[in-house]
Structure formats: C-alpha cells, structure tokens
Short mmCIF file of C-alpha atoms in Angstrom, two decimals:
data_model
loop_
_atom_site.label_atom_id
_atom_site.label_comp_id
_atom_site.label_asym_id
_atom_site.label_seq_id
_atom_site.Cartn_x
_atom_site.Cartn_y
_atom_site.Cartn_z
CA MET A 1455 -64.10 -37.00 57.61
CA THR A 1456 -60.63 -37.45 56.02
CA SER A 1457 -57.83 -34.99 56.65
CA THR A 1458 -57.53 -33.67 53.04
CA PRO A 1459 -61.04 -32.12 52.83
CA LEU A 1460 -60.53 -30.75 56.35
CA ARG A 1461 -57.28 -29.05 55.29
CA ALA A 1462 -58.95 -27.61 52.19
CA LEU A 1463 -61.84 -26.33 54.30
CA LEU A 1464 -59.46 -24.69 56.74
CA LEU A 1465 -57.42 -23.13 53.92
CA GLY A 1466 -60.62 -21.83 52.31
CA ALA A 1467 -61.73 -20.35 55.63
CA VAL A 1468 -58.38 -18.61 56.10
CA ILE A 1469 -58.42 -17.17 52.56
CA THR A 1470 -62.03 -16.01 52.96
CA THR A 1471 -61.21 -14.35 56.26
CA THR A 1472 -58.09 -12.57 55.02
CA SER A 1473 -59.71 -11.23 51.86
CA ALA A 1474 -62.90 -10.06 53.51
CA CYS A 1475 -61.41 -7.47 55.82
CA VAL A 1476 -60.96 -4.41 53.61
CA THR A 1477 -63.51 -1.87 52.41
CA SER A 1478 -62.47 0.71 49.87
CA GLU A 1479 -63.91 3.69 48.05
CA VAL A 1480 -62.69 5.50 44.94
CA ASP A 1481 -63.74 8.96 43.74
CA GLU A 1482 -62.78 10.38 40.40
CA MET A 1483 -62.88 13.85 38.90
CA VAL A 1484 -61.77 14.06 35.28
CA PHE A 1485 -61.57 17.23 33.22
CA ASN A 1486 -59.93 16.07 30.02
CA VAL A 1487 -59.45 12.39 29.13
CA PRO A 1488 -57.10 11.45 26.25
CA THR A 1489 -59.21 9.86 23.48
CA GLU A 1490 -56.71 7.21 22.38
CA GLY A 1491 -54.51 6.58 25.39
CA ILE A 1492 -51.08 8.13 25.76
CA GLY A 1493 -49.52 6.49 22.68
CA ASP A 1494 -45.73 6.12 22.83
CA SER A 1495 -45.34 8.80 25.48
CA SER A 1496 -44.49 7.99 29.05
CA VAL A 1497 -46.00 8.71 32.41
CA VAL A 1498 -44.24 9.39 35.67
CA ILE A 1499 -45.81 8.77 39.08
CA LEU A 1500 -44.38 10.78 41.95
CA GLY A 1501 -45.13 10.89 45.67
CA ARG A 1502 -45.74 14.17 47.47
CA ARG A 1503 -43.41 14.55 50.46
CA HIS A 1504 -44.33 17.94 51.87
CA ALA A 1505 -46.35 17.01 54.96
CA SER A 1506 -44.52 17.09 58.28
CA ASP A 1507 -46.17 14.07 59.91
CA TYR A 1508 -46.35 11.55 57.07
CA GLU A 1509 -44.75 10.67 53.77
CA THR A 1510 -46.30 9.09 50.72
CA GLU A 1511 -44.64 5.68 50.77
CA PRO A 1512 -42.22 4.97 47.89
CA ASP A 1513 -43.42 1.35 47.76
CA PHE A 1514 -47.00 2.55 47.22
CA ILE A 1515 -45.86 4.66 44.25
CA GLU A 1516 -43.98 1.64 42.89
CA CYS A 1517 -47.08 -0.54 43.39
CA VAL A 1518 -49.29 1.87 41.38
CA GLY A 1519 -46.70 2.05 38.59
CA ASP A 1520 -46.28 -1.73 38.46
CA HIS A 1521 -50.06 -2.25 38.39
CA ILE A 1522 -50.50 0.16 35.48
CA SER A 1523 -47.65 -1.22 33.38
CA SER A 1524 -48.67 -4.83 34.04
CA LYS A 1525 -52.27 -4.21 32.93
CA ASP A 1526 -51.34 -2.24 29.81
CA ARG A 1527 -47.86 -3.04 28.54
CA SER A 1528 -48.00 -0.19 25.99
CA ILE A 1529 -47.79 2.37 28.82
CA THR A 1530 -44.24 3.30 29.82
CA VAL A 1531 -44.09 4.20 33.49
CA ILE A 1532 -40.86 5.91 34.53
CA GLY A 1533 -39.65 4.86 37.99
CA GLU A 1534 -39.92 7.55 40.65
CA LEU A 1535 -36.30 7.40 41.82
CA GLU A 1536 -35.01 7.20 38.25
CA PHE A 1537 -36.98 10.35 37.38
CA ILE A 1538 -36.04 12.45 40.40
CA ASN A 1539 -32.39 11.43 40.05
CA ALA A 1540 -32.38 12.29 36.35
CA LEU A 1541 -33.87 15.70 37.13
CA TYR A 1542 -32.01 16.44 40.38
CA PRO A 1543 -32.39 18.93 42.06
CA TRP A 1544 -35.72 20.03 40.52
CA PHE A 1545 -38.06 17.39 41.99
CA GLU A 1546 -36.85 17.29 45.59
CA PRO A 1547 -39.46 18.14 48.28
CA ARG A 1548 -38.00 21.68 48.48
CA THR A 1549 -38.03 22.36 44.75
CA ALA A 1550 -40.80 20.19 43.24
CA PRO A 1551 -43.49 22.07 41.30
CA LEU A 1552 -46.67 22.47 43.35
CA LYS A 1553 -48.96 23.44 40.48
CA PRO A 1554 -48.89 22.72 36.73
CA GLU A 1555 -48.00 26.33 35.90
CA ASP A 1556 -44.71 25.91 37.78
CA ILE A 1557 -43.53 23.58 35.01
CA ASP A 1558 -43.18 26.60 32.68
CA LYS A 1559 -40.52 28.08 34.93
CA LEU A 1560 -38.76 24.75 35.10
CA MET A 1561 -38.74 24.33 31.33
CA LEU A 1562 -36.91 27.65 30.90
CA GLN A 1563 -33.80 25.72 31.89
CA GLU A 1564 -32.46 24.12 28.75
CA PRO A 1565 -31.02 20.95 30.32
CA VAL A 1566 -34.37 20.29 32.06
CA ALA A 1567 -36.36 20.84 28.86
CA MET A 1568 -34.01 18.52 26.95
CA LYS A 1569 -34.25 15.79 29.59
CA MET A 1570 -38.06 16.00 29.62
CA ALA A 1571 -38.14 15.72 25.83
CA GLU A 1572 -35.80 12.72 26.02
CA LEU A 1573 -38.06 11.01 28.58
CA LYS A 1574 -41.18 11.79 26.47
CA THR A 1575 -43.14 12.59 29.61
CA GLU A 1576 -46.77 13.23 28.71
CA TYR A 1577 -48.42 12.88 32.10
CA MET A 1578 -47.11 13.55 35.56
CA ILE A 1579 -49.15 12.00 38.37
CA TRP A 1580 -48.67 13.28 41.90
CA ILE A 1581 -49.88 10.97 44.66
CA ASP A 1582 -50.35 12.32 48.16
CA GLY A 1583 -51.41 10.24 51.17
CA SER A 1584 -50.39 7.43 53.45
CA THR A 1585 -51.52 4.28 55.23
CA GLU A 1586 -51.77 4.64 59.00
CA ARG A 1587 -52.57 2.33 61.88
CA THR A 1588 -55.49 4.04 63.57
CA ASP A 1589 -56.53 1.62 66.29
CA SER A 1590 -55.21 -1.44 68.06
CA ALA A 1591 -56.37 -3.70 70.88
CA GLY A 1592 -55.65 -7.03 72.55
CA SER A 1593 -52.62 -8.56 74.16
CA MET A 1594 -50.32 -11.46 73.60
CA THR A 1595 -47.85 -13.24 75.85
CA CYS A 1596 -44.95 -15.27 74.57
CA ALA A 1597 -42.69 -17.48 76.63
CA ILE A 1598 -39.70 -19.65 75.91
CA GLY A 1599 -38.26 -22.45 78.04
CA PRO A 1600 -35.99 -25.47 77.77
CA GLY A 1601 -38.85 -27.57 76.44
CA GLY A 1602 -39.88 -25.05 73.75
CA GLY A 1603 -41.86 -21.85 73.48
CA GLY A 1604 -45.19 -20.47 72.47
CA CYS A 1605 -47.55 -17.53 72.48
CA PHE A 1606 -51.07 -17.05 73.75
CA GLY A 1607 -53.42 -14.16 73.22
CA PHE A 1608 -55.21 -12.12 70.58
CA GLY A 1609 -54.35 -8.86 68.87
CA THR A 1610 -56.30 -6.73 66.43
CA TRP A 1611 -55.59 -3.45 64.68
CA THR A 1612 -57.13 -1.19 62.07
CA ASN A 1613 -55.28 0.35 59.14
CA GLU A 1614 -56.64 3.23 57.11
CA ALA A 1615 -55.30 4.29 53.74
CA SER A 1616 -56.11 7.57 52.06
CA TYR A 1617 -54.50 8.72 48.81
CA GLU A 1618 -55.20 11.36 46.20
CA ALA A 1619 -53.70 11.41 42.71
CA ALA A 1620 -53.51 14.62 40.70
CA ILE A 1621 -52.93 14.11 36.97
CA TRP A 1622 -51.01 16.84 35.15
CA ASP A 1623 -50.89 17.05 31.38
CA PHE A 1624 -47.29 17.94 30.71
CA THR A 1625 -47.86 19.35 27.23
CA ASP A 1626 -50.75 21.61 28.14
CA ARG A 1627 -49.37 22.42 31.62
CA ALA A 1628 -52.79 21.76 33.14
CA GLU A 1629 -54.36 19.47 35.68
CA VAL A 1630 -56.65 17.11 33.80
CA GLY A 1631 -57.99 14.85 36.54
CA ARG A 1632 -57.98 13.88 40.17
CA VAL A 1633 -58.60 10.46 41.78
CA ASN A 1634 -59.19 9.79 45.47
CA THR A 1635 -59.12 6.43 47.15
CA SER A 1636 -59.60 5.37 50.72
CA ALA A 1637 -59.52 1.92 52.26
CA THR A 1638 -60.02 0.57 55.77
CA GLY A 1639 -59.27 -2.86 57.07
CA GLN A 1640 -58.99 -4.73 60.32
CA SER A 1641 -56.22 -7.25 60.86
CA TYR A 1642 -56.17 -9.99 63.50
CA MET A 1643 -53.54 -12.08 65.15
CA PRO A 1644 -54.84 -14.96 67.27
CA ALA A 1645 -52.15 -16.98 69.00
CA VAL A 1646 -52.49 -20.43 70.50
CA VAL A 1647 -48.85 -21.57 70.70
CA VAL A 1648 -48.18 -20.17 67.20
CA PRO A 1649 -49.35 -16.64 66.24
CA ILE A 1650 -51.40 -16.65 63.04
CA PRO A 1651 -51.41 -13.21 61.39
CA ILE A 1652 -54.52 -12.49 59.34
CA ILE A 1653 -53.50 -9.28 57.64
CA ALA A 1654 -55.92 -6.97 55.85
CA PRO A 1655 -54.21 -5.81 52.63
CA VAL A 1656 -55.28 -2.18 53.07
CA GLN A 1657 -52.46 -0.50 51.17
CA GLY A 1658 -52.63 -3.10 48.39
CA THR A 1659 -56.37 -2.51 47.97
CA ALA A 1660 -55.84 1.26 47.82
CA CYS A 1661 -53.07 0.70 45.26
CA ASP A 1662 -55.31 -1.45 43.04
CA GLY A 1663 -58.19 1.02 43.36
CA ILE A 1664 -56.20 4.10 42.38
CA ALA A 1665 -54.23 2.25 39.66
CA ASN A 1666 -57.42 0.93 38.03
CA GLN A 1667 -58.87 4.44 37.89
CA LEU A 1668 -55.64 5.80 36.44
CA LEU A 1669 -55.69 3.01 33.84
CA GLU A 1670 -59.12 4.16 32.69
CA PHE A 1671 -57.60 7.55 32.20
CA LEU A 1672 -54.31 6.59 30.54
CA SER A 1673 -55.09 3.43 28.60
CA SER A 1674 -57.02 3.03 25.36
CA GLU A 1675 -57.88 -0.55 26.38
CA TYR A 1676 -59.89 0.39 29.48
CA MET B 1175 -34.45 -35.45 80.92
CA SER B 1176 -32.74 -33.48 78.18
CA ARG B 1177 -31.48 -30.94 80.74
CA SER B 1178 -29.39 -33.60 82.47
CA MET B 1179 -27.57 -34.21 79.20
CA ILE B 1180 -26.17 -30.64 78.99
CA SER B 1181 -22.63 -30.49 80.31
CA ALA B 1182 -21.18 -27.68 82.45
CA PRO B 1183 -18.80 -26.32 79.73
CA GLU B 1184 -21.76 -26.09 77.32
CA VAL B 1185 -23.75 -24.12 79.88
CA ARG B 1186 -20.79 -21.75 80.40
CA LEU B 1187 -20.40 -21.32 76.66
CA ALA B 1188 -24.09 -20.54 76.25
CA LEU B 1189 -23.96 -18.02 79.10
CA ALA B 1190 -20.88 -16.34 77.64
CA ALA B 1191 -22.57 -16.08 74.24
CA ALA B 1192 -25.69 -14.61 75.85
CA LEU B 1193 -23.54 -12.10 77.78
CA LEU B 1194 -21.76 -11.07 74.57
CA VAL B 1195 -25.08 -10.52 72.82
CA LEU B 1196 -26.30 -8.42 75.76
CA LEU B 1197 -23.11 -6.36 75.88
CA SER B 1198 -23.13 -5.72 72.15
CA ALA B 1199 -26.67 -4.36 72.51
CA CYS B 1200 -25.48 -1.82 75.13
CA GLY B 1201 -23.27 0.36 72.89
CA PRO B 1202 -24.52 3.21 70.72
CA ALA B 1203 -26.14 2.44 67.36
CA ARG B 1204 -23.60 3.38 64.69
CA VAL B 1205 -24.45 4.51 61.20
CA ASP B 1206 -21.94 5.33 58.46
CA VAL B 1207 -24.13 7.29 56.09
CA GLU B 1208 -24.08 5.81 52.61
CA GLY B 1209 -26.04 6.90 49.59
CA GLN B 1210 -26.02 7.60 45.88
CA PHE B 1211 -26.06 11.27 44.92
CA PRO B 1212 -26.96 12.32 41.39
CA GLU B 1213 -25.27 15.03 39.35
CA PRO B 1214 -27.28 18.24 39.12
CA LEU B 1215 -29.14 18.84 35.87
CA MET B 1216 -28.24 22.44 35.21
CA GLU B 1217 -26.17 24.73 33.01
CA PRO B 1218 -22.81 24.95 34.80
CA LEU B 1219 -21.69 28.40 35.94
CA PRO B 1220 -18.60 29.54 34.03
CA LEU B 1221 -16.35 29.46 37.07
CA THR B 1222 -13.35 27.47 38.22
CA MET B 1223 -14.30 26.86 41.82
CA GLY B 1224 -11.90 25.61 44.43
CA VAL B 1225 -13.10 23.51 47.33
CA TRP B 1226 -11.50 23.04 50.70
CA TYR B 1227 -13.02 20.56 53.15
CA PRO B 1228 -11.93 21.26 56.74
CA GLU B 1229 -11.04 18.13 58.70
CA GLU B 1230 -14.03 18.41 61.02
CA PHE B 1231 -16.29 18.58 57.94
CA ALA B 1232 -14.71 15.66 56.09
CA ASN B 1233 -14.94 13.55 59.28
CA HIS B 1234 -18.22 14.96 60.49
CA GLU B 1235 -20.24 12.83 62.89
CA PHE B 1236 -23.02 13.54 65.30
CA PHE B 1237 -24.24 12.06 68.54
CA ASP B 1238 -26.46 13.08 71.41
CA LYS B 1239 -24.76 16.25 72.71
CA ALA B 1240 -26.42 15.88 76.12
CA LYS B 1241 -24.28 12.78 76.67
CA THR B 1242 -20.71 11.75 75.97
CA ARG B 1243 -19.83 10.08 72.70
CA GLN B 1244 -19.83 6.63 74.31
CA GLU B 1245 -23.04 7.16 76.28
CA SER B 1246 -24.97 8.45 73.27
CA SER B 1247 -27.59 6.11 71.87
CA TRP B 1248 -26.59 7.07 68.31
CA ILE B 1249 -23.35 7.89 66.51
CA VAL B 1250 -23.95 8.88 62.91
CA LYS B 1251 -20.98 9.56 60.65
CA THR B 1252 -21.89 11.83 57.76
CA GLY B 1253 -18.43 13.13 56.70
CA GLN B 1254 -17.76 10.73 53.84
CA ALA B 1255 -21.27 11.13 52.43
CA GLN B 1256 -21.02 14.93 52.79
CA VAL B 1257 -17.83 15.02 50.70
CA GLN B 1258 -19.31 12.63 48.14
CA MET B 1259 -22.48 14.70 47.74
CA TRP B 1260 -20.80 18.13 47.56
CA ASP B 1261 -18.16 16.87 45.12
CA LYS B 1262 -20.91 15.58 42.83
CA LEU B 1263 -22.97 18.76 43.16
CA TRP B 1264 -20.16 21.27 42.65
CA GLY B 1265 -18.67 19.15 39.87
CA GLY B 1266 -21.90 19.68 37.94
CA MET B 1267 -22.62 23.25 39.07
CA PHE B 1268 -19.35 24.82 37.93
CA TYR B 1269 -17.30 24.53 34.73
CA GLU B 1270 -14.50 23.16 36.84
CA MET B 1271 -14.16 22.13 40.45
CA VAL B 1272 -10.71 21.90 42.00
CA HIS B 1273 -9.76 20.36 45.35
CA MET B 1274 -7.32 22.78 46.96
CA LYS B 1275 -3.92 21.45 48.04
CA GLY B 1276 -3.99 23.40 51.28
CA GLN B 1277 -6.23 25.66 53.30
CA PRO B 1278 -6.38 28.94 51.36
CA GLY B 1279 -4.55 31.79 53.06
CA PRO B 1280 -1.72 34.26 52.58
CA GLY B 1281 1.45 32.53 51.40
CA GLN B 1282 -0.28 29.19 50.78
CA MET B 1283 0.62 27.79 47.35
CA ASN B 1284 -2.58 26.64 45.69
CA GLN B 1285 -4.08 26.09 42.27
CA ILE B 1286 -5.43 29.12 40.38
CA VAL B 1287 -9.19 29.34 40.83
CA ASP B 1288 -11.87 32.05 40.75
CA ALA B 1289 -12.82 31.45 44.39
CA VAL B 1290 -12.76 28.77 47.06
CA ILE B 1291 -15.78 27.41 48.92
CA ILE B 1292 -15.31 26.11 52.45
CA PRO B 1293 -18.32 24.29 53.93
CA HIS B 1294 -19.00 23.86 57.65
CA VAL B 1295 -21.77 21.98 59.47
CA GLU B 1296 -22.72 24.48 62.17
CA GLU B 1297 -25.55 22.58 63.79
CA LEU B 1298 -27.31 19.26 63.44
CA GLN B 1299 -30.46 18.06 65.16
CA TYR B 1300 -32.15 14.74 64.83
CA ALA B 1301 -35.39 13.16 66.02
CA ILE B 1302 -36.32 9.51 66.13
CA PRO B 1303 -39.76 8.06 66.97
CA ALA B 1304 -38.63 7.39 70.56
CA HIS B 1305 -38.19 11.18 71.00
CA THR B 1306 -41.29 12.47 69.27
CA ASN B 1307 -43.91 9.69 69.20
CA ILE B 1308 -44.30 10.43 65.48
CA LYS B 1309 -43.32 7.57 63.21
CA VAL B 1310 -40.82 9.68 61.34
CA TYR B 1311 -37.02 9.94 61.51
CA GLU B 1312 -35.82 13.51 60.95
CA ILE B 1313 -32.46 15.22 60.47
CA TRP B 1314 -32.01 18.98 60.28
CA MET B 1315 -28.71 20.65 59.49
CA ARG B 1316 -27.45 24.19 59.35
CA TYR B 1317 -24.46 24.80 57.12
CA ARG B 1318 -22.17 27.80 56.97
CA PHE B 1319 -20.34 28.48 53.74
CA GLU B 1320 -17.33 30.66 53.33
CA MET B 1321 -16.35 31.81 49.88
CA ILE B 1322 -12.87 33.27 49.76
CA SER B 1323 -10.21 34.10 47.20
CA SER B 1324 -7.29 31.68 46.83
CA SER B 1325 -5.23 34.08 48.95
CA GLY B 1326 -7.80 33.88 51.74
CA GLN B 1327 -9.61 37.20 51.21
CA PRO B 1328 -13.31 36.86 52.18
CA ILE B 1329 -15.84 37.17 49.35
CA ALA B 1330 -19.05 35.93 50.95
CA GLU B 1331 -20.31 34.06 53.98
CA TRP B 1332 -23.80 32.72 54.43
CA THR B 1333 -25.79 30.02 56.21
CA MET B 1334 -28.21 27.50 54.78
CA THR B 1335 -30.45 24.82 56.26
CA SER B 1336 -31.44 21.38 55.06
CA TYR B 1337 -33.96 18.83 56.23
CA GLY B 1338 -34.52 15.15 55.62
CA LYS B 1339 -37.10 12.77 56.94
CA THR B 1340 -38.25 9.25 56.40
CA PRO B 1341 -41.13 7.25 57.85
CA THR B 1342 -40.51 4.05 59.76
CA ALA B 1343 -43.10 2.11 57.79
CA PHE B 1344 -41.01 0.93 54.85
CA MET B 1345 -37.66 0.57 56.56
CA GLN B 1346 -36.55 -2.60 58.28
CA THR B 1347 -34.12 -1.19 60.83
CA ASP B 1348 -33.70 2.05 62.79
CA GLU B 1349 -30.18 2.37 61.40
CA GLY B 1350 -31.49 2.12 57.85
CA ALA B 1351 -34.12 4.78 58.56
CA VAL B 1352 -31.55 7.18 60.07
CA ASN B 1353 -29.27 6.59 57.07
CA LEU B 1354 -32.10 7.39 54.67
CA ALA B 1355 -33.07 10.53 56.62
CA ALA B 1356 -29.43 11.68 56.45
CA VAL B 1357 -29.29 10.99 52.70
CA MET B 1358 -32.53 12.97 52.23
CA ALA B 1359 -31.07 15.85 54.27
CA LEU B 1360 -27.93 15.81 52.11
CA ARG B 1361 -29.96 15.80 48.90
CA ASP B 1362 -32.00 18.68 50.26
CA ALA B 1363 -28.82 20.58 51.10
CA GLY B 1364 -27.64 20.09 47.53
CA ALA B 1365 -30.99 21.24 46.14
CA ASN B 1366 -30.99 24.30 48.39
CA PHE B 1367 -27.45 25.25 47.42
CA ALA B 1368 -27.94 24.65 43.69
CA THR B 1369 -31.09 26.75 43.50
CA ASN B 1370 -30.00 29.59 45.80
CA PHE B 1371 -26.25 30.04 45.31
CA THR B 1372 -26.56 32.87 42.80
CA ARG B 1373 -29.20 34.58 44.96
CA VAL B 1374 -26.90 35.07 47.96
CA PRO B 1375 -26.44 38.90 47.87
CA ALA B 1376 -22.66 38.88 48.38
CA VAL B 1377 -22.23 36.13 45.77
CA GLN B 1378 -24.50 38.02 43.39
CA ASP B 1379 -22.36 41.17 43.76
CA TRP B 1380 -19.16 39.20 43.24
CA LEU B 1381 -20.53 37.44 40.14
CA GLN B 1382 -21.72 40.72 38.66
CA GLU B 1383 -18.35 42.31 39.26
CA LYS B 1384 -16.51 39.30 37.91
CA TRP B 1385 -18.52 38.92 34.76
CA GLN B 1386 -18.73 42.64 34.00
CA THR B 1387 -15.06 43.51 34.52
CA PRO B 1388 -13.58 41.74 31.48
CA GLN B 1389 -16.43 43.02 29.28
CA SER B 1390 -15.93 46.69 30.30
CA GLU B 1391 -12.17 46.27 29.82
CA GLU B 1392 -12.83 45.16 26.26
CA GLY B 1393 -15.13 48.12 25.73
CA VAL B 1394 -18.33 46.07 25.71
CA PRO B 1395 -21.18 48.12 27.27
#
C-alpha cells in the first residue's frame, strides 16, 4: 500500500470520528409566524445573564447571529454589544425587560423609542443557556528532557449544551415563539508522544440547530 | 552527546532565565481595569451637577484584605475606569457636569452648580474560581454617594450596590476575566445609578423643592 492512500484513509477516519460525537435535539413552539419574513426590519439576538452560576456565552450569541445572516443575507442582525451599548443602561442584566409587556414601559422614554425606531427592530430574541463540561475521565503524563519531550495517556470528557430562545415581536409586544435545543458530545484526547485532541463540536451543533429553527421563523426563504 | 557541547556560561544563563521566570510568577497578578463605557440613553435632568472624586476613589484598587498588598494574589486597579465610567454616565444624565476645582466646603472657591456628587467605594468583594469552585469570576461593590451643596451643606447620602460576573469559558486569561467582571460591575453600577437616582427619597425631596421653588415664585401653581 502506498503512503498517499494511507494518509487519506487516516484523515477520513479522523474526520469521521470527530464529526460523529455529537447528538442534538431541537424543540420548537411557535404561536405566530410572519408570512413573508421580516422584510427590511432587523432582529436583535441577546443573551440572558440573570443566572448566578452560568452565563449565556457572548460567542454563542454571535454564532447564532452569524449563522442567520449568512444563510439569509436579507436579514439584518444587530450585534449584541452594539445593541446594548446603544441602549445603555436599559438592557443590562439589572434592567433588561423580562417579559414582552415590559417593553411598553421602556418605550415611554422618548430617546429609547427613537433609538428603537432608528434600529428598525422587529424581533428581539432572548437566548438563555450554556455549554457545560459534565463528566471527565482518564489521565495523561507529559515529560520533557534534554532529548525532547512527549505525552502518554488518554483523556475523555463530555460536554452538554442546553439553550432556549424566546422570540418577542417588538411591534405587538408579544412572545411569538420559543425554540429549545440541547446537544451532548464526548471528546477524546489520546496521547502517544503527541496529544491528538478529537473535539466534539457541541456548542457549534447547538448553535446550528437553534439558528436553523430561527431561520424558519424569520426568513421567507426557509 | 549534545549535552557535552553546552558550555558553563550557557548553563548559567539558562538557569538565570529560569529563575527570573519563576520569580516573576511569584508576585501578585495585576490588572489595570480597562473598558469602553457607553453614554446613557436618557433625557438629561435639567441640572448642573458638580463632581468631586476623592483621591482614594480616583486611585481605587483592591487586593486580598486578609494579606498585605504584596502578599495578595491579586491587585486590581479600578480608579481610572471608575472615573471614566462615572464621567460618561453623569455627562449624559445631567444637562451639564462640572469637575469641581476643590473639595466642596465652606470658604472653598468653586464653580456655581446645583449640587455636587462625591462617590466613595465603601466595600468590594471578589471571587475567582479558585475560591468558589464555580467557573465564574465575580465582583461586588458597595458605593456610598454624598450629594452636597457647593458650600458643603449635605443634601443627600445613600448607598448602592453593583455586581459583575463573567464565566471563564470564553476568556483566555484570569486577568482578562477579572477585568471583564470589573467592567460588568461598573456598567451595573452605572445602570443602577441612572435608573434609581431620582428615587432616592432625599434626592426626590431636593428635586421637588428645587423645581417647584422658581415656579411658585413666578406665581405658577
């Protein structure tokens, strides 16, 4: 056997292994879907940061936004930080509206109402959840000497992601849908001289799952 | 074979470098809090507000109070970021914000303002994952605000808390995570102040008196 097919076989095996480690599930509850997408309005995706022991990761929120705008370029997704900075101090963890009706109180303030109109925000999506490492096992020893270094051992860990997105219609001040996604994956790191991380893309899978469901809601093309 | 080729000065140099690396790892982790603070989106209150930052506030830092400053595992300097955040907030909250030339008091020549705010950090607590086993960095602060006239007469005094946290997951270094937690705590302090300033009973009374007096003098009911 020549070395080129062997390399290709090994590469294929690695890719198959890394992509086969995540299982995910998506649940959707929709009350009122827009019939022709959101038109020229914009959508903002925000992370809930009220829990004491976890925080919805900003990079997850960015991932969902990027996924939506890359799949349907007609949808304008306002960046989370850009939005909360533009509306400071009304969307900080202490002051953020917890239910759609709270928006009415917020809109009584003229500068807030004007900024919202300027941003053309039609939908506000609140994502709550996190990705956690739930289990880990194995051990690895690394050593370094004058002649070089290396590691030996095996490590494995499980990550679990759980997120829920609540979709608020900004015009009607009502919640119009809710999407849940959960994903679990086991990552491995065998090491014979060189550690080879085989990472399960748990958060990425959860991001794709929730973003695809949101696309069905927001986009006229899906 | 290669070991025999290393000369004695090279070995000494390598040992010295290793020692330096080890020694530099012994001192406390230092963080100069840096962040961007937005202007508040609100109708400014029609007041010319003076601000006086006491020295201990403008140079505020915190470290583990159970140890000395040098023995502490962390030294976090928040003073510069505090001043930056409060300047931005008060600049947007009031028609005009004025930095006072001197500490307000009897006989002190100062600019003419409606009142002067003096902030103090009364207490600060922090938690890092090594303390709590939770993968979150937290900072909690208690402020005390004095509001006085430009001649130093007390108008109101109240306390206020703020809290900031950040998970370890998306940060690369502990210093970065502590910095972000401090920035979040400062933003929270600004949000708390902006939304509750006019609800402080003594401030409410003063505002009512201030805004009603000229009207009643002009005969407006």
